[in-house]
CSV table of C-alpha atoms in Angstrom, one decimal:
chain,number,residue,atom,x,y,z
A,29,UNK,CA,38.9,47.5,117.0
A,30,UNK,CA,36.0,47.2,114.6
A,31,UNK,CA,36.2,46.0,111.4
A,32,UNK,CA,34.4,48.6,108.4
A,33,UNK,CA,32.6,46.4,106.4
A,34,UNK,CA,33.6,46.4,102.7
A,35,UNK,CA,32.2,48.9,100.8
A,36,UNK,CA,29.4,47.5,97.8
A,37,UNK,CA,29.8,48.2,94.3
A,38,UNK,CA,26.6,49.4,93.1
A,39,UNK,CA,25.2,48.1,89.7
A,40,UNK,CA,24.5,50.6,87.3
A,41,UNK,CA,20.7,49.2,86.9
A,42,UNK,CA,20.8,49.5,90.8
A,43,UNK,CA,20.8,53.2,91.0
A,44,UNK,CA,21.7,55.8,88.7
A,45,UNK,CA,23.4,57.7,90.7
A,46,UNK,CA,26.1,56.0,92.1
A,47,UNK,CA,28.2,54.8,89.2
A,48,UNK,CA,28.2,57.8,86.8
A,49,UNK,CA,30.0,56.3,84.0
A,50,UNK,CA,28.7,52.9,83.5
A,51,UNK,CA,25.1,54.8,84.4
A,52,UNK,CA,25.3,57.4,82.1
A,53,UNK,CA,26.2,54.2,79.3
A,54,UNK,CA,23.4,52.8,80.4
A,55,UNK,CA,20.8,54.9,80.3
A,56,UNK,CA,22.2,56.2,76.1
A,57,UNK,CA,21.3,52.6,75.2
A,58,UNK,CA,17.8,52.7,77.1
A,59,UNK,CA,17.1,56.2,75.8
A,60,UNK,CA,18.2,55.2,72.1
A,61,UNK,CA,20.1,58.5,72.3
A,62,UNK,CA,22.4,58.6,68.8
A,63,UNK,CA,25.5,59.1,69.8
A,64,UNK,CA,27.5,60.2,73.0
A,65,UNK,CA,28.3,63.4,71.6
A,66,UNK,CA,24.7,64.7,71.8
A,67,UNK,CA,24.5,63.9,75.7
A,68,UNK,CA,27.4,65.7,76.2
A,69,UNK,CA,26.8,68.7,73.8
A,70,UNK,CA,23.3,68.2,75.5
A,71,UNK,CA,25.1,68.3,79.4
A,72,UNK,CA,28.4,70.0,79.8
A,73,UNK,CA,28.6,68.6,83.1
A,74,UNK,CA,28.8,65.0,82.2
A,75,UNK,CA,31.9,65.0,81.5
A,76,UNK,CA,33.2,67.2,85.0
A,77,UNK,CA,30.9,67.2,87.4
A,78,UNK,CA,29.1,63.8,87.4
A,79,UNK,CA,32.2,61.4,86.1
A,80,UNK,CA,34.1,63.1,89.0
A,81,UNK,CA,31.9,63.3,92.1
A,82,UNK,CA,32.0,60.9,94.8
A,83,UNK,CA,28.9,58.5,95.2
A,84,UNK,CA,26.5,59.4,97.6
A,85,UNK,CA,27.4,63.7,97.8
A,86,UNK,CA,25.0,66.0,97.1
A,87,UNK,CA,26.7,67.3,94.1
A,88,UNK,CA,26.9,64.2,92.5
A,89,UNK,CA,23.2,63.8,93.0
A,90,UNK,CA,22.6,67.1,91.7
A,91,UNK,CA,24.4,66.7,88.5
A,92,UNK,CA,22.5,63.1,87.9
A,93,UNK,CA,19.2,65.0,88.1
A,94,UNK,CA,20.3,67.5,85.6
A,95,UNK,CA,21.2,64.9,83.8
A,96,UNK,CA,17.8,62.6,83.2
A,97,UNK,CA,15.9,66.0,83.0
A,98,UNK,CA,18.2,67.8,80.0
A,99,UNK,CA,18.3,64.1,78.7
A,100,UNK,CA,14.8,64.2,79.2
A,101,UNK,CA,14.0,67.4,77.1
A,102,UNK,CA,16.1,67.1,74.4
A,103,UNK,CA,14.9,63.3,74.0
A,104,UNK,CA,11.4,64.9,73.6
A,105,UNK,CA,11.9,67.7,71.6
A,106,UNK,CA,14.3,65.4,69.0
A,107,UNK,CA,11.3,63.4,68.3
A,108,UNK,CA,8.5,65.5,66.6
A,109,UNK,CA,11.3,67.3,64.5
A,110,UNK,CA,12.6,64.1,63.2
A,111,UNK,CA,9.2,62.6,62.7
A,112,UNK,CA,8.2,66.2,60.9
A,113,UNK,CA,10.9,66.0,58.6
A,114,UNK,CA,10.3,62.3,57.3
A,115,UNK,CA,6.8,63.3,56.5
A,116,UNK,CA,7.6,66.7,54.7
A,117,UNK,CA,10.1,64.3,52.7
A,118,UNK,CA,7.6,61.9,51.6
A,119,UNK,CA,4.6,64.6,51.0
A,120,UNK,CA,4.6,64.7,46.9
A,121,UNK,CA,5.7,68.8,45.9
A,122,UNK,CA,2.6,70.6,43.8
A,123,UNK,CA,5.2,70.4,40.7
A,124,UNK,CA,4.9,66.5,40.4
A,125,UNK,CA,0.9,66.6,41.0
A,126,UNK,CA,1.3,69.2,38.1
A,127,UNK,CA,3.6,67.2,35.9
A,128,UNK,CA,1.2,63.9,36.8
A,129,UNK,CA,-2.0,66.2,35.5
A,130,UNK,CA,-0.3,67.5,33.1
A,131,UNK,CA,0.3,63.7,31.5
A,132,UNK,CA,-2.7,62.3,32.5
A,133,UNK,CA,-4.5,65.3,30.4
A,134,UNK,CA,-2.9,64.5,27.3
A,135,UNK,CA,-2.9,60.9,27.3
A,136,UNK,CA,-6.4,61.4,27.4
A,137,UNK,CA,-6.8,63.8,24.6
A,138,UNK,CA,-4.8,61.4,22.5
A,139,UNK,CA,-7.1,58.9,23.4
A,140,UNK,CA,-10.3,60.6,22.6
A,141,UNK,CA,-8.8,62.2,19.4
A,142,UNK,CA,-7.4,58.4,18.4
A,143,UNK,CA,-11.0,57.2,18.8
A,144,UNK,CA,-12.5,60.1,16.7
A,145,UNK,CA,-10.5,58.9,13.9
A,146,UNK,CA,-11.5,55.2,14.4
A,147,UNK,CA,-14.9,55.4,14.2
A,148,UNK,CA,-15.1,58.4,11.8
A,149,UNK,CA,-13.1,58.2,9.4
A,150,UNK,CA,-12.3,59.9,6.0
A,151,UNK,CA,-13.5,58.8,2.2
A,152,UNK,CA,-10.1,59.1,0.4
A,153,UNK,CA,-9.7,59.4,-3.3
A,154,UNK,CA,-9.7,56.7,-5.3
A,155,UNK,CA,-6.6,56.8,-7.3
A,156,UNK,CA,-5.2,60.5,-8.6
A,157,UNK,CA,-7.4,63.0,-9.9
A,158,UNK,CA,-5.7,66.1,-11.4
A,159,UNK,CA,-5.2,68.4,-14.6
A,160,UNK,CA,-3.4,71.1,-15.6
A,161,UNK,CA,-3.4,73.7,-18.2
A,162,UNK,CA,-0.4,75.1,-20.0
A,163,UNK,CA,2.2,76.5,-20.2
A,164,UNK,CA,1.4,76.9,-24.2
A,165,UNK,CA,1.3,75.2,-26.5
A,166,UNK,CA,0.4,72.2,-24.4
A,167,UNK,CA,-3.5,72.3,-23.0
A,168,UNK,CA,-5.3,70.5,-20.6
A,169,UNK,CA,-2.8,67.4,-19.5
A,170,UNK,CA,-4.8,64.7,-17.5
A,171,UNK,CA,-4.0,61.2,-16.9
A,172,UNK,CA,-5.7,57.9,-19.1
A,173,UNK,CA,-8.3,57.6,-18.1
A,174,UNK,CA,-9.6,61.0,-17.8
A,175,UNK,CA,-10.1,61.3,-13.6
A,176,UNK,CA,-13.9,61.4,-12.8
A,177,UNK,CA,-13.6,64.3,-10.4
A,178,UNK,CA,-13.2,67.3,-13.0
A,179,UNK,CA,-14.3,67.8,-16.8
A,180,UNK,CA,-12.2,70.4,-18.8
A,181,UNK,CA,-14.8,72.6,-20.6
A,182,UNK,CA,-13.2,75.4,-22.4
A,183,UNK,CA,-9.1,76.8,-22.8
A,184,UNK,CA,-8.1,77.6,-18.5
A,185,UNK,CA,-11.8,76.5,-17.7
A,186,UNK,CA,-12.9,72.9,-15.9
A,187,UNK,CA,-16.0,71.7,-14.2
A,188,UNK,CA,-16.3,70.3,-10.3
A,189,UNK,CA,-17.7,66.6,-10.6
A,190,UNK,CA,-17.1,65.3,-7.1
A,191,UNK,CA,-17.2,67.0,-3.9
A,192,UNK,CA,-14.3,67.1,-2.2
A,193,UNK,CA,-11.0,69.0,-0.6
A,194,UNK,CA,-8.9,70.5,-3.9
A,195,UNK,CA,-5.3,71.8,-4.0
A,196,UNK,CA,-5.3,74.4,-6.5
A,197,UNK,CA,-1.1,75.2,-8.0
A,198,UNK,CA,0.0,77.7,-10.3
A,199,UNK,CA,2.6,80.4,-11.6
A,200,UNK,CA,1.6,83.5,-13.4
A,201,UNK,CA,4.7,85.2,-15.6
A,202,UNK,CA,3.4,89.0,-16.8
A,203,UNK,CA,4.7,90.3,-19.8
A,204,UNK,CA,6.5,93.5,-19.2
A,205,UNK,CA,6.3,94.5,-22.7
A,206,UNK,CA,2.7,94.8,-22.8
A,207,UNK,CA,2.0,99.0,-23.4
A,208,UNK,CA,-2.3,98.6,-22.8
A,209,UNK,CA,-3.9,100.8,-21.3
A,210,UNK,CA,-6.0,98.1,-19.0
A,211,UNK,CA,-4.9,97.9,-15.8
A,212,UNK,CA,-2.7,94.5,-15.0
A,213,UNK,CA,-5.3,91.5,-13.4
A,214,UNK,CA,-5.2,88.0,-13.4
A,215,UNK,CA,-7.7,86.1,-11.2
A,216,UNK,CA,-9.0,82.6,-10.3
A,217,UNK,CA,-12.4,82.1,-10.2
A,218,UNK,CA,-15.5,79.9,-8.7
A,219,UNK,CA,-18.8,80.6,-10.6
A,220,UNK,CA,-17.4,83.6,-12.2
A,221,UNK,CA,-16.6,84.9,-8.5
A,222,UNK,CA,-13.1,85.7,-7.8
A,223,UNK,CA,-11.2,83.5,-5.3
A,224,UNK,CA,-7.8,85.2,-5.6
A,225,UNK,CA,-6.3,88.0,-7.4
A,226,UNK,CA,-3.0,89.1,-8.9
A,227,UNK,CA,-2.1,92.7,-9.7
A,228,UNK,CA,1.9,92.9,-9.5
A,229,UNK,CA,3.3,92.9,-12.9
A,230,UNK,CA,6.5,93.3,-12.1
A,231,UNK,CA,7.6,89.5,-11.0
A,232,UNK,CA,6.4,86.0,-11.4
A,233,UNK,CA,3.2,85.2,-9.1
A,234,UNK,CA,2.3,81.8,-7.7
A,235,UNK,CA,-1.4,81.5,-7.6
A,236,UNK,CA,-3.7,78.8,-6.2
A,237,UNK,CA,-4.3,77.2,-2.5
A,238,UNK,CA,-6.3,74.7,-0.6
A,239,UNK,CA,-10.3,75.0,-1.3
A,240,UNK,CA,-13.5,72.9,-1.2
A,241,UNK,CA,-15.5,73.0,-4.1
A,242,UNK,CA,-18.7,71.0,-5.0
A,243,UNK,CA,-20.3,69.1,-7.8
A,244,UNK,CA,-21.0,71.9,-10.5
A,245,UNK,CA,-18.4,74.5,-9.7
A,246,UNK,CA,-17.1,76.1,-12.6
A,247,UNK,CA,-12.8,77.4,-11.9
A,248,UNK,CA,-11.2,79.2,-14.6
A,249,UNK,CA,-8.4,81.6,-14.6
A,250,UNK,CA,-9.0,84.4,-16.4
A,251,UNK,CA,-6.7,87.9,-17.6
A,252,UNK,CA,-7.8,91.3,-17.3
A,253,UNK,CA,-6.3,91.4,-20.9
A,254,UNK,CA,-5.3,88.8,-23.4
A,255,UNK,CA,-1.7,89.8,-23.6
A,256,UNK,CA,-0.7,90.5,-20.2
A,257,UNK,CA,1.1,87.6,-19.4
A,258,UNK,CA,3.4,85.1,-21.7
A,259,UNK,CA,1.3,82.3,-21.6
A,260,UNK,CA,4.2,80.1,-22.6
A,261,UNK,CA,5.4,80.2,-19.2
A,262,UNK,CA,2.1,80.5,-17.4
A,263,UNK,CA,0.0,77.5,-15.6
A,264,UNK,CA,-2.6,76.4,-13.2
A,265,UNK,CA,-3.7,72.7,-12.4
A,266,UNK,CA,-6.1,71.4,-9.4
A,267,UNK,CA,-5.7,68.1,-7.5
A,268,UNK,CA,-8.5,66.2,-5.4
A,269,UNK,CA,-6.9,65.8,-1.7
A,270,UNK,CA,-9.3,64.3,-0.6
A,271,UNK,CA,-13.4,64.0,-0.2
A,272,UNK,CA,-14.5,64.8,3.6
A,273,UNK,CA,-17.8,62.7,3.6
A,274,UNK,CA,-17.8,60.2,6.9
A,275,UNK,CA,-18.7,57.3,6.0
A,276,UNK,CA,-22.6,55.9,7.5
């Protein structure tokens, strides 16, 4: 009577086939497959067909060939998305390159602005220069020593001395009991040319604004008529801002 021999136990590294379970471990860790769960989403028949079959049958070689090629596939097709996605996620969106511009722009326009101003910069006044006239029965009120950038010359009348940036304030109260027949008109004036001009006599006007004047300009403020407005509660001063000449 002859002996069978006693049957080998094949290695999984031996051949694929013939040890399905320990095989199938195998090759996830040489495949760097994630997880378990993939292969068998991957293969249905991993988990009937291949951890069931006997070693050696046809079937079982079968289901170990669809196995390395579906393993195969998806291993390959896995790849490029994965390596797609990681470089969409570190590509910079066009709203950060337009919030980078954006602050890039500015920081130079500060920059070029800052050194404007550095290198050209303003004469300021020395010290206050400003007058007023009124409301009667004070005049012209200007500080000791008189400033050297106006010279009063009459009653609501002053001469330009320096060239400069002016600020020009005022308040105009018509008198509603005035029965004239000349038509309500109070204006401020440059060289006897008029700069502004009031005509409502029916409410307290603020006159004046920001103007340049030069050396020899005559301002007044004048009234179409001498009783037209209560000159006890009317005004108009001028003050020197500043004098826009760079400096050489």
């Amino acid at each position: 009577m002859e002996k069978t021999p006693p049957t080998r136990l094949h290695r999984p590294w031996d051949s694929p086939g013939k040890n399905t379970g320990v095989g199938c471990h195998f090759l996830l860790q040489c495949m760097k497959v994630k997880s378990e769960s993939e292969v068998t989403q991957s293969c249905p028949t991993l988990r009937d067909t291949m951890d069931y079959s006997l070693p050696g049958s046809s079937i079982h070689g079968i289901s170990q060939l669809s196995f390395l090629q579906t393993m195969s596939l998806s291993h390959m097709e896995n790849m490029p998305l994965s390596h797609s996605s990681l470089q969409g996620a570190q590509r910079p969106s066009w709203k950060q390159w337009l919030f980078y511009s954006t602050v890039i722009i500015v920081l130079l326009l500060c920059s070029f602005s800052a050194l404007i101003f550095t290198f050209l910069p303003l004469k300021t006044a020395q010290g206050p220069c400003v007058a007023k006239f009124g409301p009667l029965p004070s005049k012209w009120q200007m500080p000791s020593p008189e400033p050297s950038c106006v010279n009063k010359t009459a009653d609501w009348r002053l001469k330009i001395l320096q060239n400069g940036l002016y600020l020009i304030y005022g308040q105009v109260a018509p008198n509603t009991a005035y029965k004239g027949r000349a038509p309500f008109e109070v204006q401020l004036r440059k060289n006897e040319d008029p700069i502004q001009a009031l005509t409502n006599n029916s409410m307290i006007q603020n006159v004046g604004g920001a103007y340049e004047f030069h050396a020899g300009d005559v301002i007044d403020l004048i009234f179409n008529a001498e009783h037209q407005v209560l000159k006890n509660k009317t005004y108009w001063g001028i003050f020197l801002l500043t004098n826009p000449q760079f400096i050489s």
